[in-house]
PDB file of C-alpha atoms in Angstrom:
ATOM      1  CA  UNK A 162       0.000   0.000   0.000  1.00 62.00           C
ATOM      2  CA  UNK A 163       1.775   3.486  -1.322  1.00 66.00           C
ATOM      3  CA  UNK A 164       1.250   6.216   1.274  1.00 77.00           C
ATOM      4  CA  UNK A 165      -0.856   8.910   1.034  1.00 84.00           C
ATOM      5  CA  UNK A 166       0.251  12.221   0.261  1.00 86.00           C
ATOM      6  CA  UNK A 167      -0.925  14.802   2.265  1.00 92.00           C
ATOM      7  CA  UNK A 168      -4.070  17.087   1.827  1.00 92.00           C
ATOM      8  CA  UNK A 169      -1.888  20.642   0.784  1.00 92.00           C
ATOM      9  CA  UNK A 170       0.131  18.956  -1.630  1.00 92.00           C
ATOM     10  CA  UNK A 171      -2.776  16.598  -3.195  1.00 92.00           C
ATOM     11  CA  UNK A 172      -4.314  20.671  -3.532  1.00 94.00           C
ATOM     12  CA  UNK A 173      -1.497  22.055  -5.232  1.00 94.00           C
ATOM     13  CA  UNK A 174      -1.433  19.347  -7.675  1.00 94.00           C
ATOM     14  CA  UNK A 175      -4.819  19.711  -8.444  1.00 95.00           C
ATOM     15  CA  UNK A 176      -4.654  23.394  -9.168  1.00 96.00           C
ATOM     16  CA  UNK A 177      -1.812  22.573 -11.035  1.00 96.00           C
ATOM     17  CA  UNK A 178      -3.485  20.124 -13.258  1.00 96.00           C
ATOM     18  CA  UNK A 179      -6.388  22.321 -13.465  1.00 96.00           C
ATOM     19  CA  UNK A 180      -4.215  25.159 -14.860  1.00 96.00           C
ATOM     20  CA  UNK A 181      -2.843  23.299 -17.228  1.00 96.00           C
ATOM     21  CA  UNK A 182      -5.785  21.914 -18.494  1.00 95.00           C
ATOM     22  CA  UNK A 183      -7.423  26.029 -18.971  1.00 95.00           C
ATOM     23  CA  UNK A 184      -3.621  26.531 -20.783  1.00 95.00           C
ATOM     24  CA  UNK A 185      -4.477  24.159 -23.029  1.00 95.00           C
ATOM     25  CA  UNK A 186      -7.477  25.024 -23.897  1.00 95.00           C
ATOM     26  CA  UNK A 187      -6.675  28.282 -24.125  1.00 94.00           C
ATOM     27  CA  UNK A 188      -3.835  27.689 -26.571  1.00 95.00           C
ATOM     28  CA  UNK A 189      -5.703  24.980 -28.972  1.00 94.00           C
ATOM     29  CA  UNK A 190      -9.406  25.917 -28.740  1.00 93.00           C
ATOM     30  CA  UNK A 191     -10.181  28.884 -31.099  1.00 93.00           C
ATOM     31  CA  UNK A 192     -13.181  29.342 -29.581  1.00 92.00           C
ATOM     32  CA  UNK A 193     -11.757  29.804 -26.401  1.00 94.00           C
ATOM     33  CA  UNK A 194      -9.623  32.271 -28.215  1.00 95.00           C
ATOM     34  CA  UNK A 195     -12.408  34.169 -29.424  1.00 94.00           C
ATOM     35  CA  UNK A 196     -13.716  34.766 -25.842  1.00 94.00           C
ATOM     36  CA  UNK A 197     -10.847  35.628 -24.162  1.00 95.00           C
ATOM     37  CA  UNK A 198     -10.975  38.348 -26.465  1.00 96.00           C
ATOM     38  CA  UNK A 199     -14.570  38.891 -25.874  1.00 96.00           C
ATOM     39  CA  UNK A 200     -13.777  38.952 -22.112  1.00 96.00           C
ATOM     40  CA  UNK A 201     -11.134  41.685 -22.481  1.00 97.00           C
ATOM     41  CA  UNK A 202     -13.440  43.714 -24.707  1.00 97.00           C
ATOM     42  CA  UNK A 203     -16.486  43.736 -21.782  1.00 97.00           C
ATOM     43  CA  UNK A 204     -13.182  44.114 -19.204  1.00 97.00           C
ATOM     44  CA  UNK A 205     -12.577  47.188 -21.500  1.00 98.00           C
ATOM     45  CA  UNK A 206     -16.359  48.198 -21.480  1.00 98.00           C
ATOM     46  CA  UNK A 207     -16.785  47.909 -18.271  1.00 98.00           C
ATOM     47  CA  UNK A 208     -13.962  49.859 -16.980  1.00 98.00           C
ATOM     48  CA  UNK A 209     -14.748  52.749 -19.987  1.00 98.00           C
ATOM     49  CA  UNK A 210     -18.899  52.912 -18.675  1.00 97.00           C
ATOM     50  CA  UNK A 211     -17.517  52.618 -15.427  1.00 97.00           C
ATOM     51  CA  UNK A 212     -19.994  49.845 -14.899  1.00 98.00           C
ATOM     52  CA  UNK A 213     -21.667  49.139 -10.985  1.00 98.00           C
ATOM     53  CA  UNK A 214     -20.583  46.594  -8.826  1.00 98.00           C
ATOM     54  CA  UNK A 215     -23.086  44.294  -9.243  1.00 98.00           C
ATOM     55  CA  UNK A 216     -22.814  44.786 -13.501  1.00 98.00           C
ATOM     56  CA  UNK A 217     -19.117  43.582 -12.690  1.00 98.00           C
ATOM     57  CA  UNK A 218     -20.185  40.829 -10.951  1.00 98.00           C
ATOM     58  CA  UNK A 219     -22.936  40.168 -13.505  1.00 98.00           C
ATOM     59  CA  UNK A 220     -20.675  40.168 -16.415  1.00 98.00           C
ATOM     60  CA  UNK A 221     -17.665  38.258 -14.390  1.00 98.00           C
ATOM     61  CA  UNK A 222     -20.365  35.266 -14.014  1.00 98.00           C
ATOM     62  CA  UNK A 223     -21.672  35.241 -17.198  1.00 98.00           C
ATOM     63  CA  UNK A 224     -17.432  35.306 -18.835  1.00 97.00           C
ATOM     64  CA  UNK A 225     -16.784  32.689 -16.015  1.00 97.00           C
ATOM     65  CA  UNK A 226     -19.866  30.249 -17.054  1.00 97.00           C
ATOM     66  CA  UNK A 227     -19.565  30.857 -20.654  1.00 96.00           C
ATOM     67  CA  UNK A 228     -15.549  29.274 -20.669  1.00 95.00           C
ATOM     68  CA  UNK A 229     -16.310  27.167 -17.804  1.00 96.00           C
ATOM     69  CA  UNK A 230     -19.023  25.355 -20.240  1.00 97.00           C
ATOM     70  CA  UNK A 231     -17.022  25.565 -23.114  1.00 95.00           C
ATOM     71  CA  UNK A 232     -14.399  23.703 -21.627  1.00 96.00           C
ATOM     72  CA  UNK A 233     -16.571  20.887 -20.838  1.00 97.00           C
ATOM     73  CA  UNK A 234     -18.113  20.906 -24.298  1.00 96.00           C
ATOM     74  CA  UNK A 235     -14.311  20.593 -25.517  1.00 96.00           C
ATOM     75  CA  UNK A 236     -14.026  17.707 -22.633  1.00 96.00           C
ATOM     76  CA  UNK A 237     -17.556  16.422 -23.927  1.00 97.00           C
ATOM     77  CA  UNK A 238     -15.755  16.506 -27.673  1.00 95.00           C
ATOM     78  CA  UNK A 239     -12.563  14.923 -26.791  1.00 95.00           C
ATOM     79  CA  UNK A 240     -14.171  12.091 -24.718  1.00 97.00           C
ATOM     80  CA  UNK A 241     -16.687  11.237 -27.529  1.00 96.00           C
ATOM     81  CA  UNK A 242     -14.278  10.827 -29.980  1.00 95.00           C
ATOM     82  CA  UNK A 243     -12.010   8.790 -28.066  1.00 96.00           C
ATOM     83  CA  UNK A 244     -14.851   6.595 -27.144  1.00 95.00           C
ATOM     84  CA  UNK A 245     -16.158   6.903 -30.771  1.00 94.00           C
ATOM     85  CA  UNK A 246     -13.990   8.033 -32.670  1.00 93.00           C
ATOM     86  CA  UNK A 247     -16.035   7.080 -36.527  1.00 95.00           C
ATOM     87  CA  UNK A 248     -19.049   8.915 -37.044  1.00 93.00           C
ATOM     88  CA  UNK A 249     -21.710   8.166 -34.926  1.00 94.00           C
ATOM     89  CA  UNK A 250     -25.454   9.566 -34.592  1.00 96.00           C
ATOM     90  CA  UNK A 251     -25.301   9.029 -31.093  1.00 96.00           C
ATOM     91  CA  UNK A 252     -22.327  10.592 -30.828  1.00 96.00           C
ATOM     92  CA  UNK A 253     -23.161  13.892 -32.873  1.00 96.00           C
ATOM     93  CA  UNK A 254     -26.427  14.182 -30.860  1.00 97.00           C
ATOM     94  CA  UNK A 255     -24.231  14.482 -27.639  1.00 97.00           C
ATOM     95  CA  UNK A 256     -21.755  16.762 -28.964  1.00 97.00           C
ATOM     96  CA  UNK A 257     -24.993  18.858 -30.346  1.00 97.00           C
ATOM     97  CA  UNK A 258     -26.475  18.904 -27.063  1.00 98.00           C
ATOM     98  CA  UNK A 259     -22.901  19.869 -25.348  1.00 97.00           C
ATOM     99  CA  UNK A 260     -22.366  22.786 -27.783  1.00 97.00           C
ATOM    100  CA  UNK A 261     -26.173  24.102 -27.169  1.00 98.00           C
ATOM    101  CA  UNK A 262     -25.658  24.353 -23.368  1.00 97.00           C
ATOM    102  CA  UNK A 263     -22.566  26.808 -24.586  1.00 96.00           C
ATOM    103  CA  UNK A 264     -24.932  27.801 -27.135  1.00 97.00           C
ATOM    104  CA  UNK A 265     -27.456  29.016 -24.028  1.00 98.00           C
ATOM    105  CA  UNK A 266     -25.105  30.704 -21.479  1.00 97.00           C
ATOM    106  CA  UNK A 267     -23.824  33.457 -24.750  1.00 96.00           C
ATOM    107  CA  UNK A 268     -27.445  33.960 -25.217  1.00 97.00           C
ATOM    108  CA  UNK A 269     -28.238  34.605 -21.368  1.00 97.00           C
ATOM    109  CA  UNK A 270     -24.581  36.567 -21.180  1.00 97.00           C
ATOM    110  CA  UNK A 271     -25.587  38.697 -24.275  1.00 97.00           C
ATOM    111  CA  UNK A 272     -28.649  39.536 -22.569  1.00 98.00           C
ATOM    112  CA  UNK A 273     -27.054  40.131 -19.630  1.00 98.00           C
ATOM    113  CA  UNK A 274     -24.570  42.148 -21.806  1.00 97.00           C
ATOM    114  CA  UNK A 275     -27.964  44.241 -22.784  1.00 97.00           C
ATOM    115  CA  UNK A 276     -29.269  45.506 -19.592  1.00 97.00           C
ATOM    116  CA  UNK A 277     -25.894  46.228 -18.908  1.00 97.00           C
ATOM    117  CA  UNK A 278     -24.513  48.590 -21.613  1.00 97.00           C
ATOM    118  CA  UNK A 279     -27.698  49.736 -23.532  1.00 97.00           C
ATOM    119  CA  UNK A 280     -28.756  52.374 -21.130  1.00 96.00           C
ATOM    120  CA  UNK A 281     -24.926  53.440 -21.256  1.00 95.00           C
ATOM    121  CA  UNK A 282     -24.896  53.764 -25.059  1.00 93.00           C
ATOM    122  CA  UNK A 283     -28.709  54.944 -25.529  1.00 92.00           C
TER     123      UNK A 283
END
């Protein structure tokens, strides 16, 4: 039986694996790419309207569970076509289903997005 490692280090390995895995997808996902930009652009906004603190913690959530779910539909992707890796209809229907949920948190952040900046630019 190999000892256990203890609880701060089993932490810091986690984090570290964690960090790696937003690095990578990060540096091969483009649409991760595309909403890190996004994020800087509302981090942009946001500082220029000099937006409340709630709208900052509005629009933090909605950047935060927009990659957050992406990076599970990427997970979703990779796992299905390891499993899978022909064409499949089952297959497609889950990766459909895992790209709608990203699909529905940009809808809900551009909404969000809405109440936050049109009364600043109208």
């Amino acid at each position: 039986m190999s000892k256990k490692e203890p609880f701060l280090i089993n932490r810091l390995k986690s984090v570290g694996y964690a960090f790696k895995g937003a690095l990578f997808l990060i540096r091969t996902e483009s649409s991760i790419k595309i909403q890190v930009v996004i994020a800087i652009a509302v981090t942009i906004a946001g500082i220029y309207f000099d937006i409340s603190k709630t709208e900052w913690i509005a629009q933090t959530i909605c950047v935060g569970l927009i990659m957050s779910i992406e990076g599970m539909n990427t997970a979703v992707e990779y796992m299905s076509d390891f499993v899978h890796p022909d064409r499949h209809e089952t297959i497609g229907r889950i990766k459909d289903i895992a790209a709608g949920a990203v699909f529905i948190a940009a809808i809900c952040a551009v909404i969000v997005a809405m109440f936050i900046y049109f009364p600043k630019l109208f």
